[in-house]
Amino acid sequence: MEEDMTATRDRPGVEEFARLADPFRRELMAHCYRMLGSVHDAEDLVQETYLRAWRAYDRFEGRSSLRTWLYRIATRACLTALESRARRPMPAGLGAPSADPAGDLVERPEVPWLEPVPDELVGADDADPAAVVVSRESIRLAFVAALQHLPPRQRAVLLLREVLGWRAAEVAETVGVSTAAVNSMLQRARARLRRAAPGRDGTAGPLTAGQRDLLDRYVRAFEAKDVPAIVALLTDGAVWEMPPFPAWYRGPAAIGHHLAHRCPAGPGGLRIVPVAANGQPALAQYLRDRADGAYRPFNLQVLTLTEDRVSHVANFLDTALFAVFGLPPQLPAGTV
């Protein structure tokens, strides 16, 4: 879009459009991410939204706010994109947990897995505490994974009504259905969402002192490969997922067995860099290369914490995500 706008910089309204529209980029990124479940697809659709809006800006009549107008364009662009895209699942949404935590893992790279998103790309303005809470709640991994169980139009209706607080008539105009249809779709979406994610998955507030201490102990245990210490930090029903592998595990015993038999790192073989994803604490794990001692990207963990335990670990083994999070391509040997 930048190239196109630069090429016609003398077109009336371009500078005005950029000045007025740019402040909405992060929240539109969050909206597209919720719709699509992919940080890469969301970035593309935000660019598409701004390009469409810029091209049509001279016809914008101001009957709604610019923010509402941009959301309408973004929602319609996402719905069009979803016509040719499959839903993005997490392994736990595909079937029962694996019965053999030490078994061979079969990769499924052809599945369009759900991706995590860096907080810095989608976070709300810290000056508005209420907006921060809504933003964190609505980008949490469990919520976005549950959204993937909804048909695209239901997904849009639920987000516009429940997250953005739009009136039914506004939503109806955006998605191209009647107001009565919006209300019916919202009821069905709520019911399906309850079935997909029946429980509240952690909290969306800042980490407490206890949770920060829990996270520190978890990191130390992982870097030491102290499996009993890791297991002691998990809830009884903890879930362990590892896309692009469809196998997943439930409970400390199964997770500990998997780590003891399948985790390639030995004591001191991992270095961990804290990041933030989906309004949750996350850890970038670097695995030591035995050839030269350098630490290279291994996986990105997104954690769900209770007050004193870890209840869910999503391990994303797509190392291309490290660049998305602004992480270095390797850590030198001896990094502490």
Short mmCIF file of C-alpha atoms in Angstrom, two decimals:
data_model
loop_
_atom_site.label_atom_id
_atom_site.label_comp_id
_atom_site.label_asym_id
_atom_site.label_seq_id
_atom_site.Cartn_x
_atom_site.Cartn_y
_atom_site.Cartn_z
CA MET A 1 0.00 0.00 0.00
CA GLU A 2 2.86 2.38 0.81
CA GLU A 3 4.19 2.19 -2.74
CA ASP A 4 0.76 2.90 -4.25
CA MET A 5 0.15 5.86 -1.95
CA THR A 6 3.60 7.30 -2.59
CA ALA A 7 3.06 7.07 -6.34
CA THR A 8 -0.01 9.32 -6.12
CA ARG A 9 0.95 11.50 -3.17
CA ASP A 10 -0.67 14.51 -4.84
CA ARG A 11 -4.11 12.88 -4.73
CA PRO A 12 -6.39 14.96 -2.45
CA GLY A 13 -6.95 13.45 1.00
CA VAL A 14 -4.05 10.96 1.08
CA GLU A 15 -2.17 12.67 3.91
CA GLU A 16 -5.42 13.27 5.76
CA PHE A 17 -6.39 9.62 5.38
CA ALA A 18 -3.05 8.37 6.70
CA ARG A 19 -3.18 10.74 9.68
CA LEU A 20 -6.72 9.74 10.64
CA ALA A 21 -6.57 6.01 9.85
CA ASP A 22 -3.16 4.95 11.17
CA PRO A 23 -4.18 5.09 14.88
CA PHE A 24 -6.61 2.20 14.25
CA ARG A 25 -4.02 -0.16 12.76
CA ARG A 26 -3.33 -2.21 15.90
CA GLU A 27 -6.97 -2.78 16.79
CA LEU A 28 -7.75 -3.72 13.19
CA MET A 29 -4.84 -6.15 13.33
CA ALA A 30 -6.41 -7.69 16.44
CA HIS A 31 -9.80 -7.94 14.70
CA CYS A 32 -8.35 -9.62 11.60
CA TYR A 33 -6.32 -11.98 13.79
CA ARG A 34 -9.43 -13.05 15.72
CA MET A 35 -11.21 -13.67 12.44
CA LEU A 36 -8.38 -15.56 10.73
CA GLY A 37 -6.30 -17.15 13.50
CA SER A 38 -3.07 -16.29 11.69
CA VAL A 39 -0.74 -13.39 12.34
CA HIS A 40 0.56 -13.57 8.76
CA ASP A 41 -2.92 -13.61 7.20
CA ALA A 42 -4.04 -10.83 9.55
CA GLU A 43 -1.15 -8.59 8.47
CA ASP A 44 -2.07 -9.17 4.83
CA LEU A 45 -5.75 -8.38 5.46
CA VAL A 46 -4.94 -5.19 7.39
CA GLN A 47 -2.87 -4.04 4.43
CA GLU A 48 -5.76 -4.95 2.12
CA THR A 49 -8.16 -3.01 4.37
CA TYR A 50 -6.06 0.14 4.25
CA LEU A 51 -5.57 -0.13 0.52
CA ARG A 52 -9.32 -0.51 -0.08
CA ALA A 53 -10.11 2.30 2.33
CA TRP A 54 -7.54 4.64 0.79
CA ARG A 55 -8.89 3.99 -2.71
CA ALA A 56 -12.44 4.73 -1.55
CA TYR A 57 -11.64 7.57 0.86
CA ASP A 58 -12.83 10.29 -1.50
CA ARG A 59 -16.27 8.63 -1.39
CA PHE A 60 -16.38 8.35 2.42
CA GLU A 61 -19.40 10.42 3.43
CA GLY A 62 -18.95 10.35 7.18
CA ARG A 63 -22.31 8.69 7.91
CA SER A 64 -20.40 6.52 10.40
CA SER A 65 -17.11 7.15 12.15
CA LEU A 66 -13.91 6.42 10.24
CA ARG A 67 -13.18 3.65 12.77
CA THR A 68 -16.51 1.94 12.06
CA TRP A 69 -15.99 2.32 8.32
CA LEU A 70 -12.54 0.69 8.55
CA TYR A 71 -13.92 -2.19 10.62
CA ARG A 72 -16.62 -2.78 8.00
CA ILE A 73 -14.01 -2.97 5.26
CA ALA A 74 -11.78 -5.24 7.35
CA THR A 75 -14.65 -7.59 8.27
CA ARG A 76 -15.79 -7.94 4.67
CA ALA A 77 -12.20 -8.52 3.51
CA CYS A 78 -11.81 -11.26 6.14
CA LEU A 79 -15.08 -12.92 5.17
CA THR A 80 -13.99 -12.97 1.53
CA ALA A 81 -10.61 -14.43 2.50
CA LEU A 82 -12.24 -17.12 4.64
CA GLU A 83 -14.23 -18.40 1.67
CA SER A 84 -11.03 -20.11 0.47
CA ARG A 85 -9.40 -20.90 3.83
CA ALA A 86 -9.91 -23.79 6.23
CA ARG A 87 -10.30 -23.14 9.95
CA ARG A 88 -7.11 -23.03 11.99
CA PRO A 89 -7.29 -25.62 14.78
CA MET A 90 -5.19 -26.46 17.79
CA PRO A 91 -4.41 -30.16 18.37
CA ALA A 92 -6.79 -30.43 21.34
CA GLY A 93 -9.63 -29.37 19.05
CA LEU A 94 -9.11 -32.36 16.78
CA GLY A 95 -9.59 -35.34 19.08
CA ALA A 96 -8.70 -37.11 22.32
CA PRO A 97 -5.29 -36.81 24.02
CA SER A 98 -2.57 -39.23 22.98
CA ALA A 99 -2.45 -42.50 24.91
CA ASP A 100 1.34 -42.87 24.45
CA PRO A 101 3.34 -39.81 25.58
CA ALA A 102 6.59 -41.50 24.54
CA GLY A 103 5.33 -42.51 21.09
CA ASP A 104 6.61 -41.28 17.77
CA LEU A 105 5.31 -37.89 16.68
CA VAL A 106 3.85 -37.50 13.20
CA GLU A 107 4.04 -33.98 11.82
CA ARG A 108 1.05 -32.54 9.91
CA PRO A 109 2.49 -29.51 8.07
CA GLU A 110 -0.45 -29.42 5.66
CA VAL A 111 -2.84 -28.41 8.46
CA PRO A 112 -3.23 -24.61 8.72
CA TRP A 113 -2.58 -24.48 12.48
CA LEU A 114 -3.59 -21.59 14.68
CA GLU A 115 -0.74 -19.10 15.17
CA PRO A 116 0.10 -16.96 18.22
CA VAL A 117 0.30 -13.17 17.88
CA PRO A 118 2.74 -10.79 19.60
CA ASP A 119 1.06 -8.46 22.09
CA GLU A 120 2.86 -5.49 20.59
CA LEU A 121 1.00 -5.97 17.29
CA VAL A 122 -2.49 -6.09 18.79
CA GLY A 123 -2.37 -4.60 22.28
CA ALA A 124 -4.74 -1.79 23.27
CA ASP A 125 -3.59 1.62 24.43
CA ASP A 126 -2.34 1.27 28.02
CA ALA A 127 -3.96 4.62 28.84
CA ASP A 128 -7.39 2.95 28.70
CA PRO A 129 -7.50 0.16 31.34
CA ALA A 130 -10.93 -1.08 30.21
CA ALA A 131 -9.74 -1.38 26.62
CA VAL A 132 -6.65 -3.27 27.78
CA VAL A 133 -8.78 -5.88 29.57
CA VAL A 134 -11.10 -6.36 26.58
CA SER A 135 -8.13 -6.59 24.24
CA ARG A 136 -6.38 -9.22 26.37
CA GLU A 137 -9.53 -11.31 26.86
CA SER A 138 -10.43 -11.31 23.19
CA ILE A 139 -7.01 -12.35 21.86
CA ARG A 140 -6.33 -15.11 24.39
CA LEU A 141 -5.34 -18.32 22.66
CA ALA A 142 -8.26 -20.37 24.00
CA PHE A 143 -10.78 -17.77 22.82
CA VAL A 144 -9.28 -17.47 19.33
CA ALA A 145 -9.10 -21.28 19.10
CA ALA A 146 -12.77 -21.52 20.10
CA LEU A 147 -13.69 -18.93 17.45
CA GLN A 148 -12.31 -21.29 14.82
CA HIS A 149 -15.24 -23.64 15.52
CA LEU A 150 -17.67 -20.98 14.25
CA PRO A 151 -18.60 -20.49 10.60
CA PRO A 152 -17.00 -17.24 9.33
CA ARG A 153 -20.18 -15.14 9.37
CA GLN A 154 -21.09 -16.29 12.89
CA ARG A 155 -17.53 -15.46 13.91
CA ALA A 156 -17.90 -11.93 12.53
CA VAL A 157 -21.29 -11.40 14.18
CA LEU A 158 -20.04 -12.53 17.57
CA LEU A 159 -16.92 -10.35 17.42
CA LEU A 160 -18.76 -7.25 16.24
CA ARG A 161 -21.50 -7.64 18.85
CA GLU A 162 -19.60 -9.05 21.84
CA VAL A 163 -16.11 -7.58 21.49
CA LEU A 164 -16.80 -4.28 19.72
CA GLY A 165 -20.28 -3.74 21.15
CA TRP A 166 -21.94 -2.83 17.85
CA ARG A 167 -25.71 -2.61 17.52
CA ALA A 168 -27.41 -5.45 15.65
CA ALA A 169 -28.38 -3.12 12.80
CA GLU A 170 -24.75 -2.07 12.30
CA VAL A 171 -23.64 -5.70 12.22
CA ALA A 172 -26.42 -6.60 9.79
CA GLU A 173 -25.29 -3.91 7.35
CA THR A 174 -21.68 -5.07 7.60
CA VAL A 175 -22.21 -8.80 7.04
CA GLY A 176 -25.15 -8.43 4.63
CA VAL A 177 -27.97 -10.08 6.56
CA SER A 178 -31.13 -8.91 8.35
CA THR A 179 -31.13 -7.75 11.97
CA ALA A 180 -33.22 -10.81 12.89
CA ALA A 181 -30.59 -13.03 11.27
CA VAL A 182 -27.85 -11.31 13.27
CA ASN A 183 -29.66 -12.05 16.54
CA SER A 184 -30.19 -15.67 15.55
CA MET A 185 -26.56 -16.09 14.45
CA LEU A 186 -25.35 -14.54 17.69
CA GLN A 187 -27.34 -17.05 19.76
CA ARG A 188 -25.96 -19.97 17.77
CA ALA A 189 -22.42 -18.57 17.98
CA ARG A 190 -22.64 -18.21 21.76
CA ALA A 191 -23.88 -21.79 22.12
CA ARG A 192 -21.13 -23.21 19.91
CA LEU A 193 -18.52 -21.14 21.74
CA ARG A 194 -19.66 -22.51 25.09
CA ARG A 195 -19.29 -26.05 23.76
CA ALA A 196 -15.86 -25.35 22.28
CA ALA A 197 -14.50 -23.54 25.37
CA PRO A 198 -16.77 -24.33 28.33
CA GLY A 199 -14.45 -22.99 31.03
CA ARG A 200 -12.67 -19.70 31.59
CA ASP A 201 -9.03 -20.15 30.54
CA GLY A 202 -7.03 -18.16 33.07
CA THR A 203 -7.24 -14.43 33.65
CA ALA A 204 -6.38 -11.54 31.39
CA GLY A 205 -4.89 -9.17 33.95
CA PRO A 206 -1.21 -8.43 34.63
CA LEU A 207 0.76 -11.21 36.30
CA THR A 208 0.64 -11.26 40.08
CA ALA A 209 3.81 -11.55 42.15
CA GLY A 210 2.98 -15.23 42.67
CA GLN A 211 2.59 -15.83 38.95
CA ARG A 212 5.87 -14.07 38.18
CA ASP A 213 7.60 -16.34 40.70
CA LEU A 214 5.85 -19.35 39.13
CA LEU A 215 7.11 -18.32 35.69
CA ASP A 216 10.68 -17.90 36.99
CA ARG A 217 10.61 -21.38 38.54
CA TYR A 218 9.19 -22.85 35.33
CA VAL A 219 11.98 -21.29 33.24
CA ARG A 220 14.69 -22.51 35.64
CA ALA A 221 13.25 -26.02 35.62
CA PHE A 222 13.17 -26.11 31.82
CA GLU A 223 16.70 -24.81 31.40
CA ALA A 224 17.90 -27.47 33.85
CA LYS A 225 15.63 -30.10 32.27
CA ASP A 226 14.35 -30.92 35.71
CA VAL A 227 11.26 -32.88 34.68
CA PRO A 228 9.99 -33.55 38.25
CA ALA A 229 10.22 -29.79 38.95
CA ILE A 230 8.32 -28.99 35.74
CA VAL A 231 5.62 -31.53 36.54
CA ALA A 232 5.21 -30.13 40.05
CA LEU A 233 4.27 -26.76 38.53
CA LEU A 234 1.39 -28.16 36.42
CA THR A 235 -2.28 -28.37 37.35
CA ASP A 236 -3.91 -31.80 37.54
CA GLY A 237 -5.68 -31.23 34.22
CA ALA A 238 -2.84 -29.41 32.43
CA VAL A 239 -2.84 -29.60 28.63
CA TRP A 240 0.28 -29.81 26.44
CA GLU A 241 -0.05 -29.08 22.69
CA MET A 242 2.60 -28.99 19.95
CA PRO A 243 1.43 -27.89 16.50
CA PRO A 244 2.31 -29.01 13.80
CA PHE A 245 2.02 -32.34 15.65
CA PRO A 246 -1.61 -33.36 16.24
CA ALA A 247 -0.73 -35.39 19.36
CA TRP A 248 -1.44 -33.68 22.66
CA TYR A 249 -1.32 -34.67 26.31
CA ARG A 250 -3.34 -34.08 29.45
CA GLY A 251 -2.14 -34.28 33.04
CA PRO A 252 1.28 -33.97 34.72
CA ALA A 253 2.13 -37.69 34.42
CA ALA A 254 1.62 -37.84 30.64
CA ILE A 255 3.36 -34.49 30.08
CA GLY A 256 6.31 -35.49 32.27
CA HIS A 257 6.63 -38.83 30.45
CA HIS A 258 6.66 -37.01 27.12
CA LEU A 259 9.31 -34.52 28.27
CA ALA A 260 11.53 -37.24 29.70
CA HIS A 261 11.44 -39.34 26.53
CA ARG A 262 10.89 -36.91 23.65
CA CYS A 263 12.33 -33.52 24.57
CA PRO A 264 15.67 -33.22 22.70
CA ALA A 265 17.33 -30.86 25.19
CA GLY A 266 19.48 -32.02 28.04
CA PRO A 267 20.37 -30.01 31.15
CA GLY A 268 21.70 -26.65 29.97
CA GLY A 269 20.57 -27.37 26.42
CA LEU A 270 17.92 -24.64 26.34
CA ARG A 271 18.03 -20.89 26.68
CA ILE A 272 14.73 -19.10 27.16
CA VAL A 273 13.72 -15.55 26.26
CA PRO A 274 10.45 -14.21 27.73
CA VAL A 275 7.98 -12.57 25.32
CA ALA A 276 4.24 -11.82 25.38
CA ALA A 277 1.66 -13.42 23.08
CA ASN A 278 -2.13 -13.38 23.00
CA GLY A 279 -2.27 -11.37 26.23
CA GLN A 280 -0.42 -14.21 27.98
CA PRO A 281 3.15 -14.93 29.10
CA ALA A 282 5.18 -16.67 26.43
CA LEU A 283 8.69 -18.13 26.21
CA ALA A 284 10.94 -18.41 23.18
CA GLN A 285 13.06 -21.53 23.57
CA TYR A 286 16.46 -21.81 21.89
CA LEU A 287 18.05 -25.27 21.59
CA ARG A 288 21.82 -25.70 21.74
CA ASP A 289 23.42 -26.93 18.53
CA ARG A 290 25.99 -29.56 19.46
CA ALA A 291 28.09 -28.70 16.41
CA ASP A 292 29.03 -25.16 17.45
CA GLY A 293 27.38 -24.61 20.82
CA ALA A 294 25.11 -21.81 19.54
CA TYR A 295 21.45 -21.73 20.57
CA ARG A 296 18.97 -21.73 17.69
CA PRO A 297 15.17 -21.32 17.60
CA PHE A 298 13.32 -24.40 18.84
CA ASN A 299 9.79 -23.46 19.85
CA LEU A 300 7.59 -20.70 21.19
CA GLN A 301 5.53 -21.58 24.27
CA VAL A 302 2.36 -19.68 25.16
CA LEU A 303 1.39 -20.34 28.77
CA THR A 304 -1.87 -20.19 30.67
CA LEU A 305 -1.40 -19.71 34.40
CA THR A 306 -3.64 -20.10 37.41
CA GLU A 307 -2.48 -18.28 40.53
CA ASP A 308 0.05 -20.99 41.43
CA ARG A 309 0.23 -23.49 38.56
CA VAL A 310 0.56 -23.80 34.77
CA SER A 311 -2.71 -25.07 33.27
CA HIS A 312 -1.93 -25.03 29.54
CA VAL A 313 1.21 -24.99 27.39
CA ALA A 314 0.93 -24.40 23.64
CA ASN A 315 4.25 -25.22 21.97
CA PHE A 316 4.51 -23.66 18.50
CA LEU A 317 7.33 -25.37 16.64
CA ASP A 318 7.18 -23.06 13.61
CA THR A 319 10.52 -21.30 14.02
CA ALA A 320 9.50 -18.66 11.46
CA LEU A 321 7.46 -17.16 14.31
CA PHE A 322 10.69 -15.99 15.98
CA ALA A 323 11.07 -13.26 13.34
CA VAL A 324 7.43 -12.23 13.83
CA PHE A 325 8.19 -11.69 17.52
CA GLY A 326 11.34 -9.72 16.73
CA LEU A 327 13.57 -12.38 18.24
CA PRO A 328 17.20 -12.98 17.20
CA PRO A 329 17.92 -15.85 14.79
CA GLN A 330 20.31 -17.41 17.34
CA LEU A 331 21.90 -16.89 20.74
CA PRO A 332 25.66 -17.28 20.99
CA ALA A 333 27.31 -20.15 22.84
CA GLY A 334 27.59 -19.47 26.55
CA THR A 335 24.50 -17.19 26.60
CA VAL A 336 22.96 -17.02 30.03
#
